[in-house]
Short mmCIF file of C-alpha atoms and ligand atoms in Angstrom, two decimals:
data_model
loop_
_atom_site.label_atom_id
_atom_site.label_comp_id
_atom_site.label_asym_id
_atom_site.label_seq_id
_atom_site.Cartn_x
_atom_site.Cartn_y
_atom_site.Cartn_z
CA MET A 230 22.18 91.81 -95.29
CA PRO A 231 25.93 92.02 -95.99
CA ALA A 232 27.18 90.62 -99.28
CA GLN A 233 28.47 87.10 -99.63
CA ASN A 234 32.22 86.99 -100.08
CA ILE A 235 33.36 85.41 -103.35
CA ASP A 236 36.38 83.42 -102.20
CA GLY A 237 39.03 83.38 -104.92
CA VAL A 238 41.43 81.36 -102.78
CA LEU A 239 38.92 78.55 -102.31
CA LEU A 240 37.85 78.53 -105.97
CA SER A 241 41.51 78.52 -107.04
CA GLN A 242 42.21 75.51 -104.82
CA GLN A 243 39.25 73.64 -106.32
CA LEU A 244 40.23 74.46 -109.89
CA ARG A 245 43.90 73.66 -109.28
CA GLY A 246 42.82 70.27 -107.91
CA GLU A 247 40.98 69.59 -111.18
CA ILE A 248 43.94 70.85 -113.22
CA ALA A 249 46.31 68.56 -111.27
CA GLN A 250 44.10 65.56 -112.08
CA ARG A 251 44.07 66.46 -115.77
CA ALA A 252 47.86 66.95 -115.68
CA ALA A 253 48.33 63.57 -113.98
CA ARG A 254 46.29 61.85 -116.72
CA LEU A 255 48.42 63.48 -119.40
CA SER A 256 51.67 62.72 -117.58
CA ALA A 257 50.70 59.06 -117.23
CA GLU A 258 50.54 58.99 -121.02
CA GLY A 259 53.94 60.69 -121.31
CA ARG A 260 52.39 64.07 -122.13
CA GLN A 261 53.16 66.20 -119.10
CA PRO A 262 51.89 69.77 -119.60
CA GLY A 263 54.78 72.22 -119.91
CA LEU A 264 54.92 75.98 -119.36
CA ALA A 265 57.94 78.08 -120.32
CA VAL A 266 58.40 81.33 -118.41
CA ILE A 267 60.86 83.92 -119.69
CA LEU A 268 62.12 86.66 -117.40
CA VAL A 269 64.38 89.43 -118.68
CA GLY A 270 66.03 91.86 -116.27
CA GLU A 271 65.95 92.43 -112.54
CA ASP A 272 62.52 93.95 -111.82
CA PRO A 273 61.89 92.70 -108.24
CA ALA A 274 58.09 92.43 -108.62
CA SER A 275 58.55 90.38 -111.82
CA HIS A 276 60.86 87.99 -109.98
CA VAL A 277 58.16 87.42 -107.34
CA TYR A 278 55.42 86.89 -109.99
CA VAL A 279 57.60 84.44 -111.90
CA ARG A 280 58.54 82.53 -108.75
CA ASN A 281 54.82 82.18 -107.93
CA LYS A 282 54.02 80.93 -111.42
CA VAL A 283 56.84 78.37 -111.40
CA LYS A 284 55.77 77.14 -107.94
CA ALA A 285 52.14 76.88 -109.10
CA CYS A 286 53.27 74.74 -112.07
CA GLY A 287 55.11 72.37 -109.74
CA ASP A 288 52.10 72.14 -107.41
CA VAL A 289 49.82 70.87 -110.20
CA GLY A 290 52.41 68.55 -111.75
CA PHE A 291 53.44 70.62 -114.78
CA LEU A 292 56.88 70.82 -116.24
CA SER A 293 58.04 74.42 -115.88
CA LYS A 294 60.95 75.81 -117.79
CA LEU A 295 62.23 79.08 -116.36
CA GLU A 296 64.56 81.07 -118.58
CA LYS A 297 66.16 84.09 -116.90
CA TYR A 298 68.16 86.61 -118.89
CA ASP A 299 70.12 89.77 -118.08
CA ALA A 300 68.48 93.10 -118.89
CA ASP A 301 70.84 93.61 -121.85
CA LEU A 302 69.48 90.59 -123.76
CA SER A 303 68.86 91.72 -127.34
CA GLU A 304 65.38 91.70 -128.85
CA ALA A 305 66.64 89.37 -131.61
CA ALA A 306 68.00 86.88 -129.06
CA LEU A 307 64.68 86.89 -127.19
CA LEU A 308 62.75 86.30 -130.43
CA ASP A 309 65.10 83.40 -131.20
CA ARG A 310 64.34 81.83 -127.81
CA ILE A 311 60.61 82.17 -128.44
CA ALA A 312 60.98 80.53 -131.85
CA ALA A 313 62.79 77.61 -130.20
CA LEU A 314 60.06 77.24 -127.56
CA ASN A 315 57.36 77.46 -130.25
CA ALA A 316 58.95 74.36 -131.81
CA ASP A 317 59.52 72.49 -128.53
CA PRO A 318 56.89 69.71 -128.19
CA ALA A 319 57.40 69.55 -124.40
CA ILE A 320 56.16 73.14 -124.07
CA HIS A 321 52.44 73.89 -124.33
CA GLY A 322 52.42 77.45 -123.04
CA ILE A 323 54.88 80.36 -123.29
CA LEU A 324 54.77 83.33 -121.00
CA VAL A 325 57.06 86.33 -121.22
CA GLN A 326 56.94 88.31 -117.99
CA MET A 327 56.20 92.00 -118.49
CA PRO A 328 57.53 94.64 -118.28
CA LEU A 329 60.46 94.08 -120.62
CA PRO A 330 63.54 96.33 -120.77
CA LYS A 331 62.91 99.46 -122.85
CA HIS A 332 64.97 98.34 -125.88
CA ILE A 333 62.61 95.37 -126.45
CA ASP A 334 59.26 95.93 -128.16
CA PRO A 335 56.69 93.99 -126.08
CA SER A 336 54.20 93.69 -128.92
CA LYS A 337 56.82 92.12 -131.22
CA VAL A 338 57.56 89.61 -128.47
CA ILE A 339 53.90 88.79 -127.79
CA GLU A 340 53.18 88.35 -131.49
CA ALA A 341 56.18 86.02 -131.83
CA ILE A 342 54.55 83.45 -129.52
CA ALA A 343 52.65 80.76 -131.46
CA THR A 344 48.91 81.34 -131.01
CA SER A 345 48.64 77.68 -129.98
CA LYS A 346 50.95 78.43 -127.00
CA ASP A 347 49.74 81.95 -126.17
CA VAL A 348 48.35 80.92 -122.76
CA ASP A 349 48.31 84.56 -121.59
CA GLY A 350 45.89 85.29 -124.46
CA TYR A 351 47.57 88.65 -125.16
CA SER A 352 48.35 88.34 -128.87
CA VAL A 353 46.35 90.11 -131.56
CA LEU A 354 45.27 86.72 -132.93
CA SER A 355 44.03 85.56 -129.52
CA ALA A 356 42.18 88.86 -129.10
CA GLY A 357 40.63 88.38 -132.54
CA GLU A 358 39.50 84.88 -131.61
CA LEU A 359 37.76 86.31 -128.57
CA VAL A 360 36.07 89.04 -130.60
CA ALA A 361 34.93 86.48 -133.18
CA ASN A 362 33.71 83.97 -130.55
CA LEU A 363 36.25 81.44 -131.83
CA PRO A 364 38.00 78.94 -129.56
CA GLY A 365 41.26 80.32 -128.22
CA PHE A 366 42.99 81.35 -125.02
CA ARG A 367 41.23 84.00 -122.96
CA PRO A 368 43.36 86.47 -120.99
CA CYS A 369 43.77 84.96 -117.53
CA THR A 370 42.45 87.74 -115.28
CA PRO A 371 39.09 88.28 -117.03
CA TYR A 372 38.75 84.53 -117.54
CA GLY A 373 39.20 84.15 -113.76
CA CYS A 374 36.61 86.89 -113.13
CA MET A 375 34.08 84.92 -115.19
CA LYS A 376 34.74 81.83 -113.06
CA LEU A 377 34.21 83.93 -109.91
CA ILE A 378 30.92 85.32 -111.27
CA GLU A 379 29.83 81.74 -112.11
CA THR A 380 30.08 80.77 -108.42
CA THR A 381 27.36 83.29 -107.54
CA GLY A 382 24.85 81.34 -109.63
CA ILE A 383 23.75 84.54 -111.43
CA ASP A 384 22.48 83.95 -114.96
CA LEU A 385 24.16 86.69 -116.97
CA ARG A 386 21.65 86.47 -119.82
CA GLY A 387 19.89 89.82 -120.06
CA LYS A 388 21.72 91.27 -117.05
CA HIS A 389 23.43 94.64 -117.27
CA ALA A 390 27.17 94.41 -116.66
CA VAL A 391 29.37 97.48 -116.28
CA VAL A 392 33.13 97.15 -116.73
CA ILE A 393 35.23 100.05 -115.43
CA GLY A 394 38.49 100.10 -117.38
CA ARG A 395 39.27 99.31 -121.01
CA SER A 396 42.81 97.92 -121.05
CA ASN A 397 43.64 95.28 -123.65
CA THR A 398 44.53 92.76 -120.94
CA VAL A 399 41.63 93.24 -118.50
CA GLY A 400 38.79 95.66 -119.31
CA LYS A 401 38.19 94.93 -123.01
CA PRO A 402 38.42 91.11 -122.82
CA MET A 403 36.28 91.21 -119.66
CA ALA A 404 33.57 93.09 -121.54
CA LEU A 405 33.73 90.61 -124.44
CA LEU A 406 33.45 87.59 -122.12
CA LEU A 407 30.40 89.14 -120.43
CA LEU A 408 28.93 89.83 -123.86
CA GLN A 409 29.54 86.20 -124.85
CA ALA A 410 27.59 85.21 -121.74
CA ASN A 411 24.67 87.29 -123.07
CA ALA A 412 24.96 90.21 -120.66
CA THR A 413 24.24 93.73 -121.89
CA VAL A 414 27.61 95.41 -121.42
CA THR A 415 28.70 98.98 -120.78
CA ILE A 416 32.41 99.87 -120.75
CA CYS A 417 33.44 102.92 -118.70
CA HIS A 418 36.83 104.62 -118.74
CA SER A 419 38.61 107.81 -117.76
CA ALA A 420 36.57 109.88 -120.23
CA THR A 421 33.21 108.60 -118.94
CA PRO A 422 31.54 111.74 -117.54
CA ASP A 423 29.27 110.21 -114.90
CA LEU A 424 30.57 106.82 -113.81
CA ALA A 425 28.00 106.46 -111.02
CA TYR A 426 25.13 106.89 -113.50
CA HIS A 427 26.26 103.69 -115.22
CA THR A 428 27.30 101.63 -112.21
CA ARG A 429 23.99 102.31 -110.39
CA GLN A 430 22.17 100.47 -113.19
CA ALA A 431 24.48 97.47 -113.14
CA ASP A 432 23.62 93.95 -112.01
CA VAL A 433 27.33 93.15 -112.25
CA VAL A 434 30.19 95.63 -111.85
CA VAL A 435 33.79 94.76 -112.65
CA ALA A 436 36.26 97.40 -111.49
CA ALA A 437 39.64 97.29 -113.28
CA VAL A 438 41.10 100.75 -112.88
CA GLY A 439 44.03 100.78 -110.46
CA ARG A 440 42.68 103.55 -108.20
CA ARG A 441 41.29 102.82 -104.77
CA ASN A 442 37.75 103.88 -103.83
CA THR A 443 36.76 104.17 -107.49
CA LEU A 444 33.55 102.31 -106.63
CA THR A 445 31.78 103.46 -103.47
CA ALA A 446 28.54 102.22 -101.89
CA ASP A 447 26.38 105.02 -103.32
CA MET A 448 27.41 103.90 -106.83
CA VAL A 449 26.11 100.33 -106.45
CA LYS A 450 22.62 98.97 -107.06
CA PRO A 451 21.37 96.88 -104.11
CA GLY A 452 21.99 93.20 -104.80
CA ALA A 453 24.64 93.73 -107.49
CA VAL A 454 27.60 91.38 -107.95
CA VAL A 455 30.87 93.30 -107.55
CA ILE A 456 34.22 92.03 -108.86
CA ASP A 457 37.29 94.00 -107.83
CA VAL A 458 40.32 93.53 -110.10
CA GLY A 459 42.28 96.54 -108.79
CA MET A 460 45.54 96.16 -106.89
CA ASN A 461 46.48 99.27 -104.98
CA ARG A 462 48.04 100.25 -101.66
CA ASP A 463 46.17 102.16 -98.97
CA ASP A 464 47.77 104.86 -96.78
CA ALA A 465 49.13 102.19 -94.46
CA GLY A 466 50.71 100.36 -97.41
CA LYS A 467 48.17 97.52 -97.26
CA LEU A 468 46.99 95.89 -100.47
CA CYS A 469 43.50 97.07 -101.50
CA GLY A 470 41.33 97.07 -104.59
CA ASP A 471 39.37 99.68 -106.53
CA VAL A 472 36.24 99.11 -104.46
CA ASP A 473 35.40 100.53 -101.03
CA TYR A 474 34.97 96.95 -99.82
CA ALA A 475 33.46 97.47 -96.34
CA ALA A 476 30.77 99.92 -97.48
CA VAL A 477 29.97 98.21 -100.82
CA ALA A 478 29.59 94.85 -99.02
CA GLU A 479 26.57 96.38 -97.23
CA VAL A 480 24.83 96.95 -100.59
CA ALA A 481 26.00 94.21 -102.98
CA SER A 482 24.83 90.59 -102.99
CA HIS A 483 28.29 89.17 -103.74
CA ILE A 484 31.71 90.80 -103.66
CA THR A 485 35.34 89.76 -104.15
CA PRO A 486 37.83 90.82 -101.48
CA VAL A 487 41.32 92.16 -102.14
CA PRO A 488 43.45 90.23 -101.41
CA GLY A 489 41.85 86.81 -101.86
CA GLY A 490 39.50 87.47 -104.77
CA VAL A 491 40.66 87.95 -108.35
CA GLY A 492 44.41 87.77 -107.56
CA PRO A 493 44.72 84.00 -106.99
CA MET A 494 42.54 83.29 -110.02
CA THR A 495 44.92 84.84 -112.52
CA ILE A 496 47.65 82.21 -112.10
CA THR A 497 44.99 79.49 -111.85
CA MET A 498 43.60 80.40 -115.26
CA LEU A 499 47.14 80.42 -116.68
CA LEU A 500 47.42 76.81 -115.48
CA MET A 501 43.98 76.07 -116.94
CA ASN A 502 44.96 77.46 -120.35
CA THR A 503 48.19 75.44 -120.27
CA VAL A 504 46.54 72.11 -119.44
CA GLU A 505 43.95 72.80 -122.17
CA SER A 506 46.77 73.44 -124.62
CA ALA A 507 48.43 70.14 -123.68
CA GLU A 508 45.14 68.27 -124.03
CA ARG A 509 44.63 69.77 -127.47
CA VAL A 510 48.03 68.56 -128.65
CA HIS A 511 47.23 65.19 -127.20
CA SER A 512 43.84 64.82 -128.86
CA SER A 513 45.05 66.15 -132.21
CA SER A 514 48.08 63.83 -132.15
CA GLN A 515 45.77 60.85 -131.63
CA HIS A 516 44.10 61.74 -134.90
CA CYS A 517 47.17 63.02 -136.71
CA PRO A 518 50.57 62.25 -135.11
CA SER A 519 52.42 64.66 -137.39
CA GLN A 520 50.70 67.58 -135.68
CA ALA A 521 52.20 66.95 -132.24
CA THR A 522 55.08 69.25 -132.99
CA GLY A 523 54.10 72.61 -131.59
CA MET A 524 52.27 73.50 -134.80
CA GLU A 525 49.04 72.08 -133.44
CA PRO A 526 45.60 73.53 -134.20
CA LYS A 527 44.33 76.36 -132.01
CA PRO A 528 43.22 75.27 -128.55
CA GLY A 529 39.77 75.80 -127.20
CA VAL A 530 38.44 77.20 -123.98
CA ALA A 531 36.49 75.43 -121.24
P1 LIG B 1444 45.39 100.04 -117.01
O1 LIG B 1444 45.95 99.50 -118.25
O2 LIG B 1444 46.08 101.18 -116.32
O3 LIG B 1444 43.88 100.47 -117.29
C1 LIG B 1444 43.14 101.17 -116.35
C2 LIG B 1444 41.82 101.55 -116.96
O4 LIG B 1444 41.10 102.31 -115.99
C3 LIG B 1444 41.95 102.42 -118.21
O5 LIG B 1444 41.12 101.92 -119.21
C4 LIG B 1444 41.50 103.80 -117.74
O6 LIG B 1444 40.81 104.54 -118.73
C5 LIG B 1444 40.53 103.45 -116.64
N1 LIG B 1444 40.36 104.55 -115.71
C6 LIG B 1444 41.33 105.30 -115.12
N2 LIG B 1444 40.78 106.22 -114.31
C7 LIG B 1444 39.44 106.05 -114.39
C8 LIG B 1444 38.33 106.70 -113.80
N3 LIG B 1444 38.49 107.72 -112.96
N4 LIG B 1444 37.09 106.28 -114.10
C9 LIG B 1444 36.90 105.24 -114.96
N5 LIG B 1444 37.92 104.58 -115.55
C10 LIG B 1444 39.19 104.99 -115.26
O7 LIG B 1444 45.25 98.91 -115.89
P2 LIG B 1444 44.95 97.33 -116.05
O8 LIG B 1444 46.18 96.64 -116.48
O9 LIG B 1444 43.68 97.13 -116.77
O10 LIG B 1444 44.73 96.97 -114.51
C11 LIG B 1444 43.71 97.58 -113.75
C12 LIG B 1444 43.93 97.24 -112.29
O11 LIG B 1444 43.83 95.83 -112.14
C13 LIG B 1444 45.31 97.62 -111.73
O12 LIG B 1444 45.18 97.95 -110.38
C14 LIG B 1444 46.09 96.33 -111.85
O13 LIG B 1444 47.14 96.25 -110.90
C15 LIG B 1444 45.01 95.33 -111.54
N6 LIG B 1444 45.25 93.98 -112.07
C16 LIG B 1444 45.10 92.96 -111.20
C17 LIG B 1444 45.29 91.68 -111.66
C18 LIG B 1444 45.13 90.56 -110.70
O14 LIG B 1444 45.57 89.46 -110.97
N7 LIG B 1444 44.46 90.77 -109.58
C19 LIG B 1444 45.65 91.43 -112.98
C20 LIG B 1444 45.76 92.51 -113.86
C21 LIG B 1444 45.56 93.79 -113.39
P3 LIG B 1444 41.53 105.07 -120.07
O15 LIG B 1444 41.60 103.89 -120.98
O16 LIG B 1444 40.60 106.12 -120.55
O17 LIG B 1444 42.88 105.59 -119.64
#
């Protein structure tokens, strides 16, 4: 029987509906969630991503503050802007669109964002919170993958999950989230000698490589859940993932398509992290008004 499609568009719509309700409650109390998006330079893809994020904010009733700068903006000036946004009580999340121009050190910029507003979850502190099972913001793409896996109804406890890819933004946090959910986790990467040996034992496979046809049907255990994070182009220029979708769908129990799977979830989880951040400020200010200043305690995760 062909696999069930895991519909990221539908799940995103549902979650964004819930986020909009939470935002409306906060706004009614004068606490509208706010996301600041900083874009430096003229990278065309970045402009599209930023436009989508700003539109998504408007759709769920957030304040969005878009700051666009020329490619020659100095690193010091960018760090000054981040410091100002860290102190701005109307802003609950700060996102700096990558890539940055070469003269700006991206890690300095990421680390300059207050952990309490690091809704991308990319900072070393946020990563440490994930490793230590502490509340904090989870990177949006793996967080979205976990929500997609949840819809299958699979209990991850004791299941074997294989993550292909070990980037700091996708593969590693994905593996940690699966571990937190009590899966037994294997991480594969470019130096893994026999990828198929690992994936064939997996109840859940997450492919986050950036190379099409990395996961083919002969590499998948019948009934496995397959999550495809990859974004590639096929020979005809059409968007495709890392997974040979048509063939793997004949073997897996559940599979995400590309497009329409993980992609829409990434922005949705950014909105989720932002509304959570705003709620945290709200609840902490009810107990201690002096903390509603952008120096609020670290936010938690749903
Ligand atoms: P990345 O930083 O380039 O990492 C790719 C990972 O794949 C690396 O860990 C690499 O191993 C591993 N790898 C490369 N070739 C391999 C092979 N033959 N076998 C096993 N592992 C291999 O990429 P990323 O940022 O994690 O993104 C991965 C993909 O997801 C890309 O296509 C990206 O566009 C996509 N993505 C999609 C979304 C979305 O919203 N849908 C969000 C983020 C990323 P080494 O570490 O050994 O080099």
